[in-house]
Amino acid sequence: MLSSPAPTRNRPSRRSLLLPLQLLVALALGCQASAGGFEKKAAADAEVVEQPSPVVVGTVERGAITATISAASTIEAERQVTVNAESVGRLVDLSVEEGDKVKEGQVLARIRFDAQANSLLRANTSLAKAQTDFQRIEQLYNERVLGHEEYQKARNSLDIAELDLRDRTREMKNTKVTAPFTGTITLRKVTEGGFVTNGAELLQITDFNTLVARVFVPEKELDRVKVGQEALVIGKAAKGRKGVGKVLRISPTVDAGTGTVKMTVALPQELAGGQGFLPGMYAEVTLTVDHREDVALVPKGAIVHDEEQTYVFVPEGDKARRVRVELGLQDAERVEIVKGLAAGEAVIVAGQTGLKDGAKIVRVDAQGRPEGEAKPAEAKPAEAKVEDTKAEAKTDAKVEDTKSATKEN
């Protein structure tokens, strides 16, 4: 018998199996991508929520303001010189010390003049001989015995002798060291008995009546400062030094590098000396350049600068509005508002850094607490706590006694 062939089973191909798997993977990835997108969107929505910025709100006030210029300076003496030796020799008769007051022309020291005296004597002798020779030759020249050449030679010898005598006389005079002006010896650089050469530094003399403070003010303030204007001078390191000086000079040029002008402020004589200012002291000079009464004022911290413009922020409900303002005079803490705000208006005085126009705000006080929030209760002192503990103990004892009585009954 012929057997019929066994029926064959259809097996799915590998390609047909891969397709459903790829679809499942794609769907899974799509779900994950969708979930990630939703999460990112939710995070972005959360970031969009603007948090209000805490700010301190003040009020535009009216009052007076004084504009000043302050600059650091070192006190100097305009008349302060170093006395130098003008001769050579050993120093003798040094009669002054640091702190001594001297007068103009006073002899301060001497230089031994043995060599100078001998030179002066020789110069006198040479001059006498030159005068005798010239007189004799002049007579012969007038008698036409000698020619013009011999006469001119004798004339030159006499002139040279006279010049040499003047030089030797000056050298003799220079052996005396004298004060060039009235002042105080502020530095002694030599000791008596030392050998000095021509040009050696001996003493320093200072006239304390010529103390000044040199300050540099901005170019823009030049028109508000004038000669004779008063200036307050305060000692910084040495306390207790304070007084009023006057502008003595204003430089006619502007320093191109710094944009400043040099001013010299003269100190009155009563501010100089041991209990006053001394050369080399550090001081602060303040000049009043303008004063105005009854103007709108805000704290300096309320001003916001944006390039060349100035602004303030004012509260409007729970938002901040930026307002452009024009400034006037300024002092150490306040600034005048010329245009943009009026007295009595509210203005944000702290917390405005980084604010934008229309930003949300929340009002707080100077301690950072929201306005209207009650202050935290103050802690009780230790004694009060002890009394409270005692009272609680007594109450507990009474309760225990009541419970015991109830049980007995």
XYZ file of C-alpha atoms in Angstrom, residues 30-344:
315
model
C 7.854 55.625 23.122
C 6.158 55.305 26.495
C 9.379 56.117 28.291
C 9.983 59.125 26.033
C 6.448 60.311 26.664
C 6.883 59.872 30.416
C 10.193 61.762 30.303
C 8.599 64.560 28.297
C 5.796 64.884 30.798
C 8.290 64.995 33.649
C 10.381 67.696 31.964
C 7.294 69.726 31.223
C 6.150 69.418 34.817
C 9.605 70.535 36.042
C 9.573 73.461 33.613
C 6.104 74.442 34.802
C 7.367 74.307 38.380
C 10.325 76.557 37.509
C 8.082 79.140 35.893
C 6.394 79.812 39.229
C 7.961 83.114 40.379
C 8.917 83.417 44.002
C 8.400 86.905 45.509
C 11.548 88.773 46.553
C 11.677 90.164 50.112
C 12.129 93.952 50.165
C 12.233 96.728 52.755
C 10.027 99.691 51.928
C 10.725 103.237 53.097
C 9.404 106.712 52.382
C 10.820 109.659 50.447
C 11.557 112.320 53.056
C 12.096 116.066 52.882
C 15.020 117.759 54.539
C 18.346 119.562 54.150
C 21.444 118.084 52.528
C 25.036 119.243 52.346
C 27.384 118.036 49.617
C 31.020 117.598 50.621
C 34.275 116.406 49.106
C 36.616 114.365 51.300
C 40.163 113.400 50.443
C 43.104 111.980 52.339
C 46.281 114.014 52.617
C 49.640 114.198 54.344
C 50.497 117.374 56.229
C 53.508 119.210 54.783
C 55.459 122.378 55.528
C 55.936 124.657 52.555
C 59.060 126.164 54.121
C 61.243 123.227 55.048
C 64.865 123.091 53.932
C 67.980 121.064 54.536
C 70.998 123.155 55.540
C 74.134 121.985 53.721
C 77.792 122.666 54.389
C 79.288 125.236 51.985
C 82.868 124.681 53.052
C 85.260 121.869 53.929
C 86.555 121.146 57.399
C 85.850 119.840 60.875
C 82.518 120.825 62.420
C 82.819 122.794 65.673
C 80.463 124.778 67.893
C 77.291 122.855 66.943
C 74.962 124.793 69.256
C 71.469 123.556 68.313
C 69.498 120.353 68.771
C 66.281 118.928 67.337
C 63.278 120.882 68.576
C 65.188 124.134 69.104
C 63.657 127.276 67.667
C 66.030 129.472 65.662
C 65.855 132.878 64.013
C 66.872 133.912 60.538
C 70.630 134.542 60.351
C 71.378 132.815 63.666
C 74.708 130.930 63.733
C 73.963 127.225 64.109
C 77.473 125.773 63.814
C 81.007 126.577 62.620
C 83.541 124.830 60.447
C 87.198 125.107 61.409
C 88.632 127.817 59.159
C 92.434 127.439 59.410
C 92.871 126.691 55.711
C 90.313 129.299 54.674
C 92.060 131.977 56.785
C 95.420 131.222 55.139
C 93.846 131.382 51.694
C 92.286 134.725 52.540
C 95.646 136.075 53.723
C 97.343 134.987 50.499
C 94.575 136.563 48.462
C 95.048 139.880 50.290
C 98.798 139.760 49.700
C 98.335 138.965 46.002
C 95.843 141.783 45.623
C 98.186 144.294 47.275
C 101.037 143.314 44.936
C 98.726 143.429 41.883
C 97.559 146.913 42.842
C 101.160 148.161 43.241
C 102.228 146.671 39.912
C 99.234 148.124 38.136
C 99.814 151.616 39.507
C 103.448 151.564 38.339
C 102.616 150.189 34.893
C 99.694 152.615 34.532
C 102.049 155.534 35.196
C 104.559 154.271 32.617
C 101.739 153.698 30.155
C 100.511 157.255 30.558
C 104.111 158.465 29.945
C 104.103 156.320 26.813
C 107.027 154.301 28.088
C 105.116 151.002 27.989
C 102.732 149.837 25.365
C 99.069 148.902 25.646
C 99.828 145.185 25.903
C 101.794 145.551 29.139
C 99.106 147.845 30.534
C 96.331 145.348 29.737
C 98.259 142.469 31.295
C 98.641 144.387 34.557
C 94.936 145.267 34.479
C 93.983 141.585 34.094
C 96.273 140.538 36.964
C 94.577 143.095 39.219
C 91.111 141.871 38.264
C 92.074 138.267 38.949
C 93.481 139.200 42.341
C 90.277 141.005 43.256
C 88.174 138.004 42.201
C 90.358 135.638 44.192
C 89.973 137.804 47.273
C 86.193 137.769 46.938
C 86.243 133.961 46.617
C 88.469 133.525 49.661
C 86.282 135.953 51.649
C 83.161 133.992 50.748
C 84.816 130.717 51.758
C 85.698 132.257 55.090
C 82.111 133.415 55.548
C 80.786 129.979 54.638
C 82.533 128.428 57.618
C 79.631 129.837 59.653
C 76.414 127.806 59.274
C 73.400 130.130 59.655
C 69.613 129.683 59.622
C 68.046 130.702 56.289
C 64.741 131.642 58.002
C 63.001 131.553 61.358
C 61.810 128.072 62.251
C 62.457 124.905 64.250
C 65.275 122.388 63.978
C 63.473 119.179 62.998
C 66.462 116.999 62.082
C 70.182 116.921 62.943
C 72.286 114.752 60.648
C 75.815 115.386 61.987
C 77.651 115.530 65.301
C 80.106 118.076 66.561
C 83.699 117.165 65.712
C 82.836 115.368 62.481
C 84.552 116.238 59.216
C 82.240 117.616 56.546
C 82.699 118.287 52.875
C 81.169 120.894 50.636
C 77.449 120.020 50.149
C 77.130 117.669 53.140
C 73.676 117.700 54.813
C 73.833 119.126 58.335
C 70.406 120.166 59.665
C 66.758 120.445 58.643
C 64.736 123.538 59.504
C 60.927 123.713 59.323
C 58.635 126.714 59.548
C 55.501 125.400 61.295
C 53.588 128.514 60.280
C 53.461 127.231 56.707
C 51.730 123.856 57.208
C 49.509 122.785 54.309
C 47.510 119.771 53.171
C 47.546 118.978 49.468
C 44.425 117.211 48.187
C 43.204 116.095 44.766
C 39.552 116.668 43.869
C 37.634 115.375 40.826
C 37.585 117.602 37.767
C 33.768 117.822 37.865
C 33.941 119.567 41.262
C 36.365 122.260 40.095
C 33.687 124.920 39.532
C 32.330 124.477 43.072
C 35.653 125.123 44.812
C 37.390 128.491 45.093
C 40.406 130.071 46.762
C 39.655 131.132 50.326
C 36.994 128.465 50.858
C 37.040 126.799 54.275
C 38.037 123.158 54.663
C 37.744 120.905 57.705
C 41.006 119.105 58.525
C 40.854 116.093 60.890
C 43.818 114.010 62.030
C 43.255 110.298 61.421
C 46.044 108.485 63.252
C 46.787 111.130 65.902
C 43.448 111.734 67.629
C 42.299 115.117 68.847
C 43.691 117.058 65.892
C 40.905 119.012 64.243
C 40.529 122.465 62.771
C 39.435 124.608 59.848
C 41.831 125.624 57.117
C 41.403 127.576 53.889
C 42.067 126.809 50.252
C 45.327 128.604 49.496
C 45.893 127.620 45.867
C 44.191 125.665 43.083
C 46.346 124.183 40.357
C 45.601 125.637 36.891
C 45.941 122.217 35.236
C 44.089 118.880 35.384
C 45.969 115.607 35.730
C 45.026 113.741 32.544
C 45.797 110.364 34.120
C 43.562 110.706 37.188
C 41.153 113.456 36.141
C 41.838 115.391 39.351
C 42.963 118.888 40.301
C 45.505 119.594 43.047
C 44.465 121.994 45.789
C 46.590 123.347 48.625
C 44.797 123.913 51.944
C 46.628 126.135 54.433
C 46.344 125.362 58.159
C 46.112 128.237 60.668
C 49.076 128.788 62.993
C 47.105 127.668 66.059
C 46.748 124.165 64.540
C 50.517 123.679 64.216
C 52.935 122.394 66.824
C 53.190 119.667 69.426
C 49.474 119.617 70.324
C 48.369 120.260 66.753
C 49.446 119.031 63.352
C 53.007 118.119 62.487
C 54.616 117.539 59.076
C 54.076 113.967 57.938
C 50.798 113.456 59.805
C 47.936 111.715 57.991
C 44.730 113.768 57.809
C 41.373 113.895 56.063
C 40.300 117.133 54.389
C 36.590 117.836 53.832
C 35.268 120.721 51.746
C 31.623 121.823 51.702
C 30.684 122.502 48.085
C 26.889 123.003 48.259
C 23.893 123.054 50.634
C 20.143 122.825 49.958
C 17.088 122.998 52.190
C 13.696 121.247 51.958
C 14.444 118.755 49.179
C 13.322 115.144 48.518
C 15.779 112.650 50.003
C 16.188 108.854 49.848
C 18.908 106.549 51.220
C 21.827 105.994 48.874
C 21.183 102.251 48.926
C 17.835 102.747 47.186
C 19.498 103.951 43.965
C 20.027 101.452 41.146
C 22.483 102.297 38.356
C 21.997 100.928 34.857
C 24.772 102.175 32.581
C 24.320 105.968 32.474
C 20.813 105.969 33.981
C 19.669 105.921 37.614
C 16.505 104.250 38.877
C 14.590 103.351 42.033
C 11.952 100.678 42.610
C 8.595 101.561 44.116
C 6.044 99.035 45.449
C 2.709 98.654 43.683
C 0.698 96.013 45.501
C 2.724 92.816 45.403
C 4.924 93.977 42.510
C 7.833 96.345 42.035
C 7.901 99.096 39.429
C 11.110 100.661 38.190
C 11.138 104.468 38.083
C 13.821 106.589 36.477
C 15.049 109.449 38.657
C 17.418 112.408 38.427
C 19.834 112.908 41.301
C 21.101 116.076 42.928
C 23.387 116.518 45.918
C 24.724 113.567 47.878
C 26.183 113.122 51.339
C 27.504 110.041 53.110
C 24.057 108.392 53.529
C 21.417 110.177 51.459
C 20.875 111.514 47.961
C 18.604 114.243 46.634
C 15.876 113.278 44.141
C 15.454 116.133 41.677
C 12.925 114.415 39.401
C 10.973 111.153 39.418
C 9.716 110.915 43.026
C 8.005 113.236 45.462
C 8.160 113.466 49.229
C 5.925 110.956 50.992
